[in-house]
Amino acid sequence: MMHLRKMVDIVLAALREIFDESAYRRFLERRQAVSSRKAYAEFMREHELLRARRPRCC
Amino acid sequence: MPKPLRIVMWIGVALLGALAVATIALRRGEQINAMWLVVAAFCSFALGYRFYSKFISAKVLALDEQRATPAERLENGRDFVPTNKWVVFGHHFAAIAGPGPLVGPVLAAQFGYLPGTLWVLAGAVFGGCVQDFVILLFSIRRDGKSMTEMAREEIGRVGGFVAYLAVISIIIILLGATALIVVNALKSSPWGTFTIAMTIPIALIMGLYLRRLRPGKVLETSILGFVLVMLAIWGGQWASQTASVARVFTLTAPTLAILIILYGFAASALPVWLLLAPRDYLSTFVKLGTIALLALGIVALRPTLHMPALTRFVDGTGPVFAGSIFPFAFITIACGAISGFHSLIASGTTPKLIRRESEARMVGYGAMLAESTVAIMAMIAACVLQPGTYFAINSPAGVVGQAPEVAAATITAWGFPVTAAEMHSLAQAVGEQTLFNRTGGAPAFAVGMAHIFSNSLGGQAVMALWYHFAIMFEALFILTILDAGTRVGRFMVQDALGHIWKPLGRTSWYPSIVATSALVVAAWGFFLWQGVKDPVGGINSLWPLFGISNQLLATVALCVATTIITKMGKARYALVTLLPLGWLVSVTFTAAWQKIFDPHSRIGFLAHARNLAASAPTHEASRLIFNDRLDAVVTGFLLIMVVLILLESTLECARVLSGRKQPGVKETPFVASRFAMEEQG
């Protein structure tokens, strides 16, 4: 049961990383801000430039 | 586990793998179960990972647990972030897995299931995984530098310049070829076109939800988007059956091509993040879910492969694409066996996330094995179809004839029985007007996937829904690649032009954004338009061109890797990268030579141009002649570039081996890992 829970946690963590939820959390920590429309808009501005330069494979 | 038991277990895996490979290789004249392919892949990949990657880790790369990675040393919470290895694995897999491992094996199935399967198994274990792993590790040891930067530093200025040109060329050819797959999948398909059109308002709803209602809750928003997309697929059936709506969404290939070109330009030049970012998340969500679902479907159904191990088309006369098994099977399947494009990702985001050097093995080698598993699943999806059906879908009208009866008679005469009535029933079952001449691989994959899904979930009644789900999945994903690829290409062009005139390099200067976006879109749009107007379907010329450029990029990556290994003073282990490099050089150079100079007009660009020149001169013929000659020039240009990097790399290695240059690489100096010290207490 413990193993299963650990596995689910890892899958969820991977999904949060893939879907940039973790990046947003780190952004909030770095800025010592709380989640809000304004904070997310700022995160998107900062993050989109990074995302746009990432190649995606065929 | 005690050592003797481990030894017995691995002997068992090896024996089971040998049995599975023997079964798929030696059975002739009888159908086999798809599970043999799954078992062969599982055993080969397990052995490759356990023994070969461990050998590379220990002897060639000497992974150092004590050495801090850039994620640890340069941690900034933005791009350098020490991350759990499984999370990095998922992130890396999501970035490398695209439509390539799905489309390539489907096209290569024209040779039978055997050549493509063996190439995926061997190519991945000895080629693709090795490339991804070593490039990832070398990038980690250089602060996450890109492949082109490593080529410039370790091989020379020419190497760096060639790597840059190879990357930009492959991006453009890739975008043109994949856009053509979408056009071929959606032409005359109101259901498919409606579903894809609906993803635009869905993405906008997702964008608003994400920004206004639930900031940062991307997973939750993606689930919402997925539900809406499923509703759009269901609504597509209504759209296709309502005459007035169906008329609007029944589009010809040229119209679709123009729309896609405009979309690509808008995505790159206009600030449309509200649309693009949610679409990107949605496509990733659908992709990961579909791959998992397909794996479950195959295991649950355990389907029989109807395609023979080898078909008569190993001689090069295949209708899907012309050319013999060597070299064309090996450039048709690039992603899934070895893909140069992966080297860009392995030297992009991933090296900045790895926490410990030892984790590069699982992420670099392991994620590529996962992608190869996807390629095996695609091969199964194509081969569960009756061969007659497979060839009816994938053969262009220019080869088998326009009329259904004529096409069916031609394919039946090849020894793969199919009737126009059967194809009509199948088209009705999946909600299409026709399935003849749907080249590009995506429709055949969608029919195969719908067959597997409908037999394991929901029955024949929902086959049309599964088919359009598969089409939506591929089209959505390719469109995401198109907008992301156009922007990456635009940034690369801006970076280069910035050296000539500084304002052109400014990513915020609008004239530069518009000009460079137009340049990149015009480049891939040209290839797309050429494919759309090609009377034999376009895939015959574009997919090999894409395969050649992708494998040539892998050649560049393996040149960089071999040079670094030699300069590390480990020339005795250079065979690890020299072996796949030698194979790729022989494959790509033969393929490129044949595509340019082969006397058969279905293979050689120049022979095709000569044939057209000998016929009555028309505007159409002049255009096709120009396209052929341009394709020949592009192929020749890529070849010359790779010859240059091969020469420079060989000279650099020779200087080191002859003692004229001291061995030594430009790695970041050793810094002890805090993580390692914490673990040791």
XYZ file of C-alpha atoms in Angstrom:
739
model
C 0.000 0.000 0.000
C 2.881 2.327 0.891
C 4.565 1.538 -2.439
C 1.365 2.261 -4.347
C 0.941 5.582 -2.582
C 4.567 6.503 -3.266
C 4.075 5.618 -6.935
C 0.942 7.758 -7.209
C 2.786 10.648 -5.530
C 5.616 10.387 -8.057
C 3.211 10.251 -11.021
C 1.389 13.316 -9.690
C 4.694 15.129 -9.143
C 5.728 14.313 -12.718
C 2.413 15.606 -14.044
C 2.772 18.802 -11.988
C 6.235 19.328 -13.481
C 5.083 18.590 -17.046
C 2.120 20.918 -16.681
C 4.195 23.716 -15.091
C 2.308 23.678 -11.797
C 5.602 23.097 -9.983
C 7.242 25.917 -11.942
C 4.425 28.225 -10.792
C 4.871 27.104 -7.185
C 8.604 27.821 -7.386
C 7.828 31.205 -8.930
C 5.573 32.058 -5.986
C 8.222 30.896 -3.513
C 10.909 32.939 -5.250
C 8.775 36.067 -5.232
C 7.332 35.266 -1.799
C 3.893 35.878 -3.278
C 0.541 34.142 -3.004
C -1.346 32.732 -5.958
C -3.516 35.324 -7.683
C -4.549 36.382 -11.178
C -1.818 39.004 -11.184
C 0.865 36.595 -9.955
C -0.122 34.000 -12.548
C -0.105 36.581 -15.350
C 3.423 37.586 -14.283
C 4.487 33.948 -14.140
C 3.107 33.344 -17.631
C 5.008 36.352 -19.000
C 8.260 35.136 -17.473
C 7.721 31.477 -18.239
C 6.391 31.705 -21.786
C 9.645 33.055 -23.129
C 11.436 30.041 -21.667
C 8.802 27.650 -23.039
C 8.864 29.225 -26.483
C 12.546 28.410 -26.903
C 12.118 24.748 -26.011
C 12.155 22.424 -28.991
C 9.467 19.736 -29.042
C 10.317 16.494 -30.729
C 8.613 14.985 -33.688
C 17.457 -10.473 -4.395
C 20.317 -13.009 -3.962
C 22.881 -12.970 -6.766
C 22.274 -16.541 -8.060
C 18.562 -15.780 -8.348
C 19.329 -12.555 -10.221
C 21.539 -14.459 -12.655
C 18.810 -17.040 -13.242
C 16.238 -14.259 -13.748
C 18.346 -12.456 -16.359
C 19.091 -15.720 -18.167
C 15.329 -16.273 -18.232
C 14.736 -12.784 -19.682
C 17.403 -13.397 -22.341
C 15.927 -16.775 -23.304
C 12.383 -15.400 -23.447
C 13.583 -12.471 -25.571
C 15.436 -14.812 -27.919
C 12.315 -16.956 -28.268
C 10.147 -13.907 -29.016
C 12.589 -12.475 -31.573
C 12.909 -15.922 -33.207
C 9.123 -16.191 -33.374
C 8.641 -12.839 -35.058
C 11.622 -13.384 -37.359
C 11.150 -16.986 -38.419
C 7.393 -17.539 -38.685
C 6.341 -17.405 -42.310
C 2.896 -17.900 -43.813
C 1.059 -17.837 -40.489
C -0.223 -14.978 -38.414
C 1.315 -14.263 -35.046
C -0.010 -12.599 -31.929
C 1.049 -9.017 -31.258
C 2.192 -10.013 -27.777
C 5.306 -11.577 -29.314
C 6.372 -8.089 -30.374
C 5.623 -6.766 -26.901
C 7.626 -9.570 -25.234
C 10.555 -9.152 -27.670
C 10.615 -5.418 -26.957
C 10.298 -5.814 -23.201
C 13.126 -8.364 -22.983
C 15.467 -6.544 -25.392
C 14.940 -3.224 -23.664
C 15.337 -4.724 -20.196
C 18.628 -6.390 -21.195
C 19.852 -3.248 -22.964
C 19.104 -1.104 -19.947
C 20.480 -3.505 -17.348
C 23.732 -4.402 -19.106
C 24.596 -2.064 -21.989
C 23.623 1.214 -20.343
C 25.359 0.109 -17.164
C 28.525 -0.618 -19.137
C 28.350 2.850 -20.719
C 27.724 4.461 -17.324
C 30.635 2.718 -15.652
C 33.300 2.432 -18.338
C 32.660 5.099 -20.951
C 31.136 7.999 -19.071
C 32.298 7.112 -15.563
C 29.262 8.706 -13.929
C 30.339 10.388 -10.731
C 27.960 10.453 -7.766
C 30.178 12.972 -5.990
C 30.080 15.530 -8.797
C 27.511 18.325 -8.513
C 25.253 18.791 -11.529
C 24.345 22.226 -12.958
C 20.866 21.810 -11.428
C 22.547 21.785 -8.010
C 25.314 24.340 -8.623
C 23.283 26.870 -10.590
C 19.900 26.322 -8.926
C 17.737 29.382 -9.538
C 14.187 28.037 -9.279
C 13.563 28.825 -12.948
C 15.437 26.662 -15.435
C 18.046 25.086 -13.109
C 16.058 23.037 -10.605
C 17.222 19.762 -8.950
C 14.284 17.462 -9.575
C 13.263 13.917 -8.637
C 14.563 11.478 -11.276
C 11.128 10.034 -12.042
C 9.741 13.504 -12.526
C 12.594 14.372 -14.913
C 11.986 11.073 -16.693
C 8.314 12.005 -17.255
C 9.233 15.518 -18.319
C 11.885 14.270 -20.773
C 9.595 11.577 -22.182
C 6.802 14.124 -22.719
C 9.254 16.305 -24.665
C 10.729 13.566 -26.898
C 7.570 11.580 -27.669
C 5.635 13.002 -30.595
C 3.902 11.810 -33.739
C 7.201 10.505 -35.198
C 7.232 7.148 -33.359
C 3.582 6.727 -34.333
C 3.794 7.654 -38.021
C 7.194 6.174 -38.970
C 6.414 2.554 -38.028
C 2.990 2.795 -39.712
C 4.641 3.828 -42.996
C 7.452 1.266 -42.646
C 4.845 -1.490 -42.174
C 4.619 -1.634 -45.979
C 7.724 -3.881 -45.769
C 5.917 -6.140 -43.246
C 6.160 -6.041 -39.468
C 9.624 -7.599 -39.260
C 12.078 -4.982 -40.643
C 10.631 -2.079 -38.698
C 10.365 -4.058 -35.470
C 13.951 -5.326 -35.613
C 15.193 -1.828 -36.426
C 13.307 -0.340 -33.468
C 14.720 -2.999 -31.107
C 18.345 -2.794 -32.258
C 18.325 0.875 -33.214
C 17.045 1.929 -29.803
C 19.327 -0.249 -27.666
C 22.552 0.450 -29.602
C 21.778 3.818 -31.197
C 18.990 6.086 -30.023
C 19.284 5.426 -26.308
C 23.064 5.741 -26.428
C 22.855 9.055 -28.281
C 20.309 10.517 -25.846
C 22.237 9.266 -22.810
C 25.718 10.483 -23.783
C 24.556 13.863 -25.095
C 22.564 14.393 -21.895
C 25.561 13.563 -19.724
C 27.963 15.699 -21.775
C 25.544 18.608 -21.540
C 25.263 18.093 -17.758
C 29.059 18.316 -17.505
C 28.994 21.593 -19.456
C 26.405 23.533 -17.459
C 23.541 22.380 -19.689
C 25.071 23.663 -22.931
C 23.214 23.014 -26.176
C 24.364 20.544 -28.823
C 25.447 23.329 -31.187
C 27.526 24.977 -28.437
C 29.184 21.650 -27.606
C 29.891 21.049 -31.311
C 31.572 24.464 -31.579
C 33.664 23.999 -28.429
C 34.706 20.376 -28.857
C 34.909 19.954 -32.643
C 35.442 23.444 -34.021
C 33.754 26.476 -35.552
C 32.686 24.568 -38.675
C 31.142 21.893 -36.462
C 29.143 24.491 -34.573
C 27.954 26.192 -37.751
C 26.977 22.878 -39.372
C 25.105 21.784 -36.253
C 23.177 25.067 -36.331
C 22.276 24.628 -40.014
C 21.297 20.985 -39.449
C 18.988 21.988 -36.607
C 17.222 24.765 -38.515
C 16.890 22.539 -41.628
C 15.379 19.669 -39.723
C 12.920 21.967 -37.961
C 11.690 23.334 -41.298
C 11.436 19.959 -43.036
C 9.823 18.413 -39.948
C 7.172 21.124 -39.814
C 6.390 20.770 -43.544
C 6.116 16.966 -43.357
C 4.013 16.840 -40.196
C 1.690 19.593 -41.457
C 1.085 17.428 -44.515
C 0.041 14.551 -42.236
C -2.623 16.796 -40.672
C -3.854 17.947 -44.089
C -4.146 14.351 -45.315
C -5.951 13.312 -42.148
C -8.481 16.170 -42.250
C -9.157 16.649 -45.981
C -12.793 15.930 -46.882
C -13.409 14.989 -43.242
C -16.019 17.327 -41.712
C -15.999 15.328 -38.476
C -12.235 15.607 -37.968
C -12.062 19.235 -39.092
C -14.980 20.211 -36.829
C -13.302 18.570 -33.824
C -9.986 20.307 -34.453
C -11.725 23.654 -35.091
C -13.499 23.266 -31.749
C -10.159 22.977 -29.943
C -9.712 26.728 -30.576
C -12.697 27.893 -28.470
C -11.939 25.093 -25.988
C -8.378 26.366 -25.565
C -9.694 29.909 -25.082
C -12.122 28.701 -22.398
C -9.237 26.846 -20.756
C -7.083 29.963 -20.949
C -9.746 32.110 -19.279
C -10.417 29.463 -16.622
C -6.710 29.185 -15.909
C -6.065 32.908 -15.708
C -9.239 34.198 -14.118
C -10.850 31.429 -12.075
C -8.137 28.992 -11.006
C -4.686 30.557 -11.550
C -1.989 27.932 -11.937
C -4.270 24.878 -11.785
C -3.116 23.473 -15.106
C -3.895 19.795 -14.452
C -7.437 20.606 -13.414
C -7.839 22.872 -16.466
C -6.471 20.164 -18.768
C -9.016 17.672 -17.422
C -11.753 20.232 -18.137
C -10.331 20.733 -21.659
C -10.220 16.988 -22.197
C -13.896 16.622 -21.277
C -14.776 19.445 -23.687
C -12.707 17.841 -26.467
C -14.527 14.529 -25.946
C -17.805 16.454 -26.303
C -16.438 18.051 -29.487
C -15.642 14.589 -30.906
C -19.164 13.480 -30.100
C -20.493 16.722 -31.654
C -18.395 16.074 -34.760
C -20.705 13.198 -35.631
C -23.634 15.599 -35.598
C -21.630 18.091 -37.689
C -20.791 15.463 -40.296
C -24.428 14.363 -40.547
C -25.934 17.871 -40.769
C -25.604 18.945 -44.396
C -25.274 22.699 -43.824
C -22.605 22.285 -41.118
C -20.792 19.489 -42.931
C -20.461 21.747 -46.000
C -18.594 24.355 -43.970
C -16.181 21.808 -42.507
C -15.574 19.759 -45.660
C -12.316 21.278 -46.849
C -9.928 20.433 -49.659
C -6.239 19.771 -49.052
C -5.089 23.169 -50.476
C -7.610 25.057 -48.302
C -6.474 23.186 -45.207
C -2.834 23.867 -46.113
C -3.492 27.613 -46.403
C -5.335 27.633 -43.068
C -2.477 25.779 -41.372
C 0.115 28.159 -42.846
C -1.886 31.158 -41.575
C -2.219 29.462 -38.178
C 1.555 28.895 -38.011
C 2.263 32.551 -38.806
C -0.313 33.863 -36.322
C 1.002 31.540 -33.609
C 4.532 32.839 -34.085
C 3.935 36.530 -34.786
C 0.878 37.449 -32.705
C 0.561 37.500 -28.919
C -1.918 34.622 -28.752
C -0.691 32.938 -25.569
C -4.262 32.652 -24.321
C -4.808 30.146 -27.118
C -1.408 28.471 -27.429
C -0.431 27.665 -23.861
C -3.701 25.857 -22.982
C -3.596 23.971 -26.317
C -0.075 22.880 -25.509
C -1.162 21.571 -22.096
C -4.214 19.918 -23.605
C -2.233 18.136 -26.318
C 0.314 16.858 -23.775
C -2.504 15.616 -21.557
C -4.209 13.828 -24.461
C -0.900 12.408 -25.704
C 0.123 10.867 -22.381
C -3.370 9.517 -21.799
C -3.681 8.034 -25.289
C -0.301 6.300 -25.150
C -1.227 4.744 -21.803
C -4.640 3.754 -23.151
C -3.158 2.196 -26.296
C -0.731 0.126 -24.214
C -3.616 -1.116 -22.053
C -5.723 -1.828 -25.162
C -2.987 -3.957 -26.765
C -2.372 -5.950 -23.599
C -6.115 -6.418 -23.011
C -6.954 -7.421 -26.600
C -3.704 -9.224 -27.531
C -4.565 -8.778 -31.223
C -3.389 -10.932 -34.123
C -1.115 -9.331 -36.719
C -2.591 -9.717 -40.200
C 0.345 -8.132 -42.001
C 2.972 -10.705 -43.042
C 6.509 -10.563 -41.626
C 7.819 -9.433 -45.008
C 5.873 -8.141 -47.990
C 6.784 -8.137 -51.669
C 7.653 -4.437 -51.326
C 11.032 -5.087 -49.698
C 12.314 -4.758 -53.285
C 11.597 -1.034 -53.312
C 8.392 -0.948 -55.348
C 6.144 -0.092 -52.384
C 3.161 2.187 -52.925
C 3.433 4.015 -49.586
C 6.932 5.270 -50.377
C 9.402 4.078 -52.989
C 12.759 2.582 -52.101
C 14.169 -0.730 -50.913
C 14.382 -1.947 -47.364
C 17.957 -0.692 -47.111
C 18.218 2.219 -46.571
C 14.611 3.389 -46.563
C 13.231 1.338 -43.653
C 15.928 2.938 -41.485
C 15.176 6.537 -42.364
C 11.405 6.047 -42.327
C 11.574 5.040 -38.676
C 13.693 7.708 -37.033
C 11.955 8.566 -33.755
C 11.446 5.206 -32.070
C 14.880 3.886 -33.092
C 17.222 6.874 -33.241
C 16.269 10.491 -33.676
C 18.710 13.375 -33.974
C 16.043 15.723 -32.680
C 16.313 14.128 -29.233
C 19.838 15.475 -28.910
C 18.327 18.985 -28.827
C 16.114 18.072 -25.886
C 18.864 16.083 -24.147
C 20.974 19.260 -24.325
C 18.090 21.642 -23.620
C 15.823 21.593 -20.583
C 16.553 18.111 -19.208
C 20.248 18.538 -18.191
C 19.219 21.509 -16.075
C 16.865 19.363 -13.973
C 19.024 16.299 -13.243
C 19.971 16.104 -9.559
C 22.715 13.440 -9.707
C 24.901 12.281 -12.593
C 23.831 8.664 -12.079
C 20.228 9.653 -12.876
C 21.199 10.576 -16.456
C 21.158 6.855 -17.250
C 17.529 6.385 -16.371
C 16.411 9.630 -17.951
C 18.525 9.546 -21.136
C 18.622 5.843 -21.909
C 15.368 4.909 -20.178
C 13.065 7.560 -21.668
C 14.214 6.631 -25.171
C 13.325 2.991 -24.428
C 9.859 4.194 -23.449
C 9.539 6.007 -26.753
C 10.635 2.892 -28.628
C 7.847 1.026 -26.846
C 5.433 3.584 -28.346
C 6.912 2.822 -31.784
C 6.290 -0.906 -31.252
C 2.677 -0.116 -30.326
C 2.293 1.912 -33.542
C 3.693 -0.993 -35.553
C 1.110 -3.271 -33.917
C -1.710 -0.766 -34.638
C -0.769 -0.753 -38.344
C -0.277 -4.512 -38.617
C -3.566 -5.535 -36.986
C -5.247 -4.181 -40.127
C -5.820 -6.512 -43.050
C -2.933 -5.786 -45.477
C -5.417 -4.908 -48.253
C -7.023 -2.303 -46.009
C -3.631 -0.962 -44.941
C -2.518 -0.468 -48.556
C -5.865 0.989 -49.628
C -5.561 3.676 -46.946
C -1.875 4.438 -47.417
C -1.483 4.261 -51.209
C -1.757 7.526 -53.145
C -4.239 7.809 -56.004
C -1.320 8.428 -58.373
C -0.132 4.859 -57.723
C -3.293 2.752 -57.283
C -5.852 4.836 -59.176
C -8.532 7.322 -58.194
C -11.689 5.196 -58.501
C -12.311 2.847 -55.518
C -12.865 -0.191 -57.766
C -9.629 0.452 -59.670
C -7.635 0.996 -56.475
C -9.091 -2.166 -54.892
C -8.322 -4.195 -58.035
C -4.707 -2.930 -58.125
C -4.113 -3.766 -54.452
C -5.794 -7.179 -54.818
C -3.551 -7.911 -57.811
C -0.534 -7.343 -55.511
C -1.760 -10.268 -53.403
C -3.543 -8.255 -50.696
C -7.259 -8.801 -51.273
C -9.590 -5.883 -50.636
C -12.845 -4.745 -52.210
C -14.350 -1.308 -52.716
C -17.401 -2.475 -50.741
C -15.276 -3.490 -47.736
C -13.530 -0.135 -47.754
C -16.863 1.639 -48.047
C -18.206 -0.261 -45.009
C -15.067 0.535 -43.033
C -15.305 4.234 -44.000
C -18.931 4.249 -42.829
C -17.999 2.505 -39.590
C -15.462 5.226 -38.773
C -17.668 8.074 -40.016
C -15.652 9.035 -43.112
C -16.721 9.457 -46.736
C -13.799 7.390 -47.967
C -10.632 5.806 -46.610
C -8.925 5.347 -49.986
C -5.726 7.347 -50.587
C -5.512 8.708 -47.035
C -1.711 8.844 -47.118
C 0.526 10.079 -44.326
C 0.170 7.298 -41.778
C -2.219 9.090 -39.414
C -5.501 7.673 -40.808
C -4.079 4.118 -40.946
C -2.863 4.465 -37.363
C -6.263 5.856 -36.343
C -8.107 2.920 -37.967
C -5.748 0.440 -36.264
C -6.121 2.196 -32.925
C -9.915 2.357 -33.318
C -9.869 -1.383 -34.097
C -7.919 -2.137 -30.902
C -9.945 0.229 -28.722
C -13.352 -0.764 -30.061
C -12.542 -4.441 -29.532
C -11.507 -3.854 -25.951
C -13.727 -0.908 -24.963
C -17.223 -0.214 -26.260
C -17.504 -2.540 -29.255
C -18.029 -1.710 -32.950
C -20.732 0.842 -32.110
C -18.122 3.322 -30.931
C -15.506 2.640 -33.614
C -16.185 6.019 -35.279
C -15.662 7.806 -31.965
C -12.356 6.026 -31.366
C -11.214 6.752 -34.930
C -11.908 10.459 -34.559
C -10.389 10.447 -31.099
C -7.166 9.114 -32.670
C -7.303 11.656 -35.513
C -7.938 14.474 -33.041
C -5.047 13.272 -30.871
C -2.600 13.265 -33.794
C -3.809 16.506 -35.398
C -3.910 18.417 -32.117
C -0.455 17.254 -31.248
C 1.000 18.069 -34.656
C -0.556 21.535 -34.618
C 1.094 22.125 -31.238
C 4.421 21.055 -32.738
C 3.790 23.444 -35.628
C 3.289 26.490 -33.453
C 6.052 25.564 -30.996
C 8.441 24.647 -33.841
C 7.749 27.860 -35.737
C 8.558 29.903 -32.658
C 11.745 27.929 -31.935
C 12.772 28.379 -35.603
C 11.970 32.086 -35.411
C 14.155 32.537 -32.314
C 17.017 30.664 -34.000
C 16.784 32.847 -37.111
C 16.610 35.987 -34.930
C 19.670 34.856 -32.961
C 21.596 34.397 -36.217
C 20.400 37.615 -37.849
C 21.237 39.527 -34.678
C 24.931 38.956 -35.499
C 24.397 40.804 -38.794
C 22.209 43.644 -37.514
C 21.489 43.900 -33.807
C 17.801 44.997 -33.944
C 16.946 41.848 -35.913
C 18.081 39.797 -32.926
C 15.751 41.571 -30.484
C 12.914 39.171 -29.687
C 10.671 42.067 -28.661
C 11.119 44.176 -31.846
C 7.949 43.652 -33.815
C 9.271 44.156 -37.398
C 11.876 41.480 -36.694
C 9.247 39.143 -35.183
C 7.000 39.510 -38.243
C 9.833 39.181 -40.772
C 11.468 36.136 -39.180
C 8.097 34.454 -38.534
C 7.201 34.971 -42.195
C 10.575 33.563 -43.232
C 10.206 30.370 -41.169
C 6.538 29.855 -42.112
C 7.312 30.449 -45.800
C 10.072 27.831 -45.625
C 7.965 25.018 -44.131
C 4.856 26.254 -45.925
C 6.681 25.725 -49.207
C 7.312 22.066 -48.387
C 3.719 21.636 -47.221
C 2.328 23.193 -50.393
C 4.649 21.052 -52.485
C 3.337 17.926 -50.720
C -0.296 18.952 -51.068
C 0.057 19.533 -54.813
C 2.130 16.395 -55.405
C 0.093 13.948 -57.516
C 1.612 10.981 -55.647
C 0.695 12.254 -52.230
C 3.762 14.196 -51.080
C 4.685 11.711 -48.353
C 6.812 9.815 -50.886
C 9.168 12.791 -51.153
C 8.720 14.622 -47.852
C 8.910 11.817 -45.292
C 12.246 10.454 -46.625
C 13.576 14.017 -46.697
C 12.520 14.413 -43.068
C 14.008 11.003 -42.174
C 17.307 11.871 -43.856
C 17.570 15.254 -42.141
C 16.653 13.786 -38.743
C 19.214 10.992 -39.070
C 21.829 13.445 -40.313
C 21.249 15.464 -37.145
C 21.805 12.221 -35.201
C 25.057 11.832 -37.169
C 26.095 15.315 -36.007
C 25.206 14.413 -32.385
C 27.165 11.149 -32.557
C 30.143 13.000 -34.100
C 30.105 15.361 -31.124
C 29.837 12.402 -28.718
C 32.638 10.393 -30.399
C 34.948 13.410 -30.436
C 34.340 14.069 -26.740
C 34.878 10.411 -25.802
C 38.166 10.413 -27.735
C 39.265 13.681 -26.129
C 38.420 12.240 -22.711
C 41.220 9.726 -23.401
C 38.741 6.879 -23.784
C 39.172 6.155 -27.487
C 39.072 2.418 -26.738
C 35.399 2.819 -25.874
C 34.555 5.088 -28.812
C 32.919 2.136 -30.595
C 29.877 2.760 -28.401
C 29.077 5.836 -30.467
C 31.116 4.950 -33.574
C 28.989 1.867 -34.229
C 25.671 3.753 -34.571
C 27.525 6.622 -36.267
C 28.939 4.273 -38.938
C 25.521 2.711 -39.466
C 23.807 6.086 -39.766
C 26.429 7.408 -42.170
C 25.919 4.397 -44.448
C 22.123 4.636 -44.203
C 21.750 8.377 -44.675
C 24.384 8.725 -47.360
C 22.898 5.833 -49.369
C 19.373 7.199 -48.937
C 20.396 10.734 -49.840
C 22.352 9.518 -52.872
C 19.398 7.441 -54.064
C 16.904 10.246 -53.455
C 19.017 12.541 -55.607
C 20.439 10.290 -58.325
C 18.428 7.028 -58.532
C 17.301 6.425 -62.122
C 13.795 5.337 -61.035
C 11.525 8.347 -61.098
C 9.605 7.313 -57.953
C 12.856 7.344 -55.987
C 15.263 9.863 -57.552
C 14.306 13.546 -57.536
C 16.381 14.271 -60.631
C 15.047 11.241 -62.559
C 11.510 12.391 -61.776
C 12.359 15.884 -63.006
C 13.867 14.424 -66.200
C 10.712 12.356 -66.824
C 8.538 15.409 -66.413
C 10.800 17.478 -68.659
C 10.443 14.850 -71.372
C 6.634 15.069 -71.240
C 4.464 17.876 -72.601
C 5.519 21.211 -71.044
C 2.795 22.581 -68.778
C 2.801 25.045 -65.902
C 2.120 22.148 -63.512
C 5.068 20.144 -64.878
C 7.407 23.155 -64.563
C 6.384 23.568 -60.921
C 6.976 19.889 -60.154
C 10.362 19.993 -61.905
C 11.367 22.997 -59.790
C 10.251 21.167 -56.605
C 12.228 18.043 -57.539
C 15.370 20.027 -58.221
C 14.976 21.997 -55.015
C 14.520 18.772 -53.000
C 17.673 17.404 -54.630
C 19.596 20.576 -53.733
C 18.321 20.510 -50.119
C 19.321 16.840 -49.753
C 22.739 17.509 -51.305
C 23.236 20.548 -49.061
C 22.494 18.503 -45.932
C 24.936 15.823 -47.092
C 27.735 18.341 -47.671
C 27.164 19.839 -44.233
C 27.475 16.436 -42.596
C 30.587 15.568 -44.612
C 32.136 18.773 -43.259
C 31.379 17.940 -39.631
C 32.547 14.339 -40.134
C 35.848 15.616 -41.544
C 36.383 18.159 -38.795
C 35.487 15.613 -36.136
C 37.827 12.988 -37.660
C 40.681 15.503 -37.839
C 40.154 16.537 -34.206
C 40.171 12.884 -33.104
C 43.251 12.159 -35.254
C 45.119 15.093 -33.651
C 44.399 13.670 -30.196
C 45.155 10.050 -31.103
C 48.446 10.933 -32.848
C 49.603 12.960 -29.847
C 49.617 16.287 -31.732
C 47.009 17.555 -29.306
C 46.734 16.849 -25.605
C 43.565 14.965 -24.690
C 41.209 17.209 -22.788
C 37.636 18.363 -22.855
C 35.938 21.606 -21.940
C 34.000 20.352 -18.945
C 32.959 22.509 -16.021
C 35.462 21.933 -13.162
C 34.540 19.370 -10.509
C 32.499 20.607 -7.582
C 31.535 18.189 -4.800
C 27.823 17.427 -4.616
C 26.001 18.605 -1.517
C 23.355 15.945 -2.130
C 25.988 13.191 -2.089
C 27.483 14.519 1.158
C 24.043 14.727 2.785
C 23.294 11.152 1.785
C 26.581 9.931 3.192
C 25.771 11.788 6.423
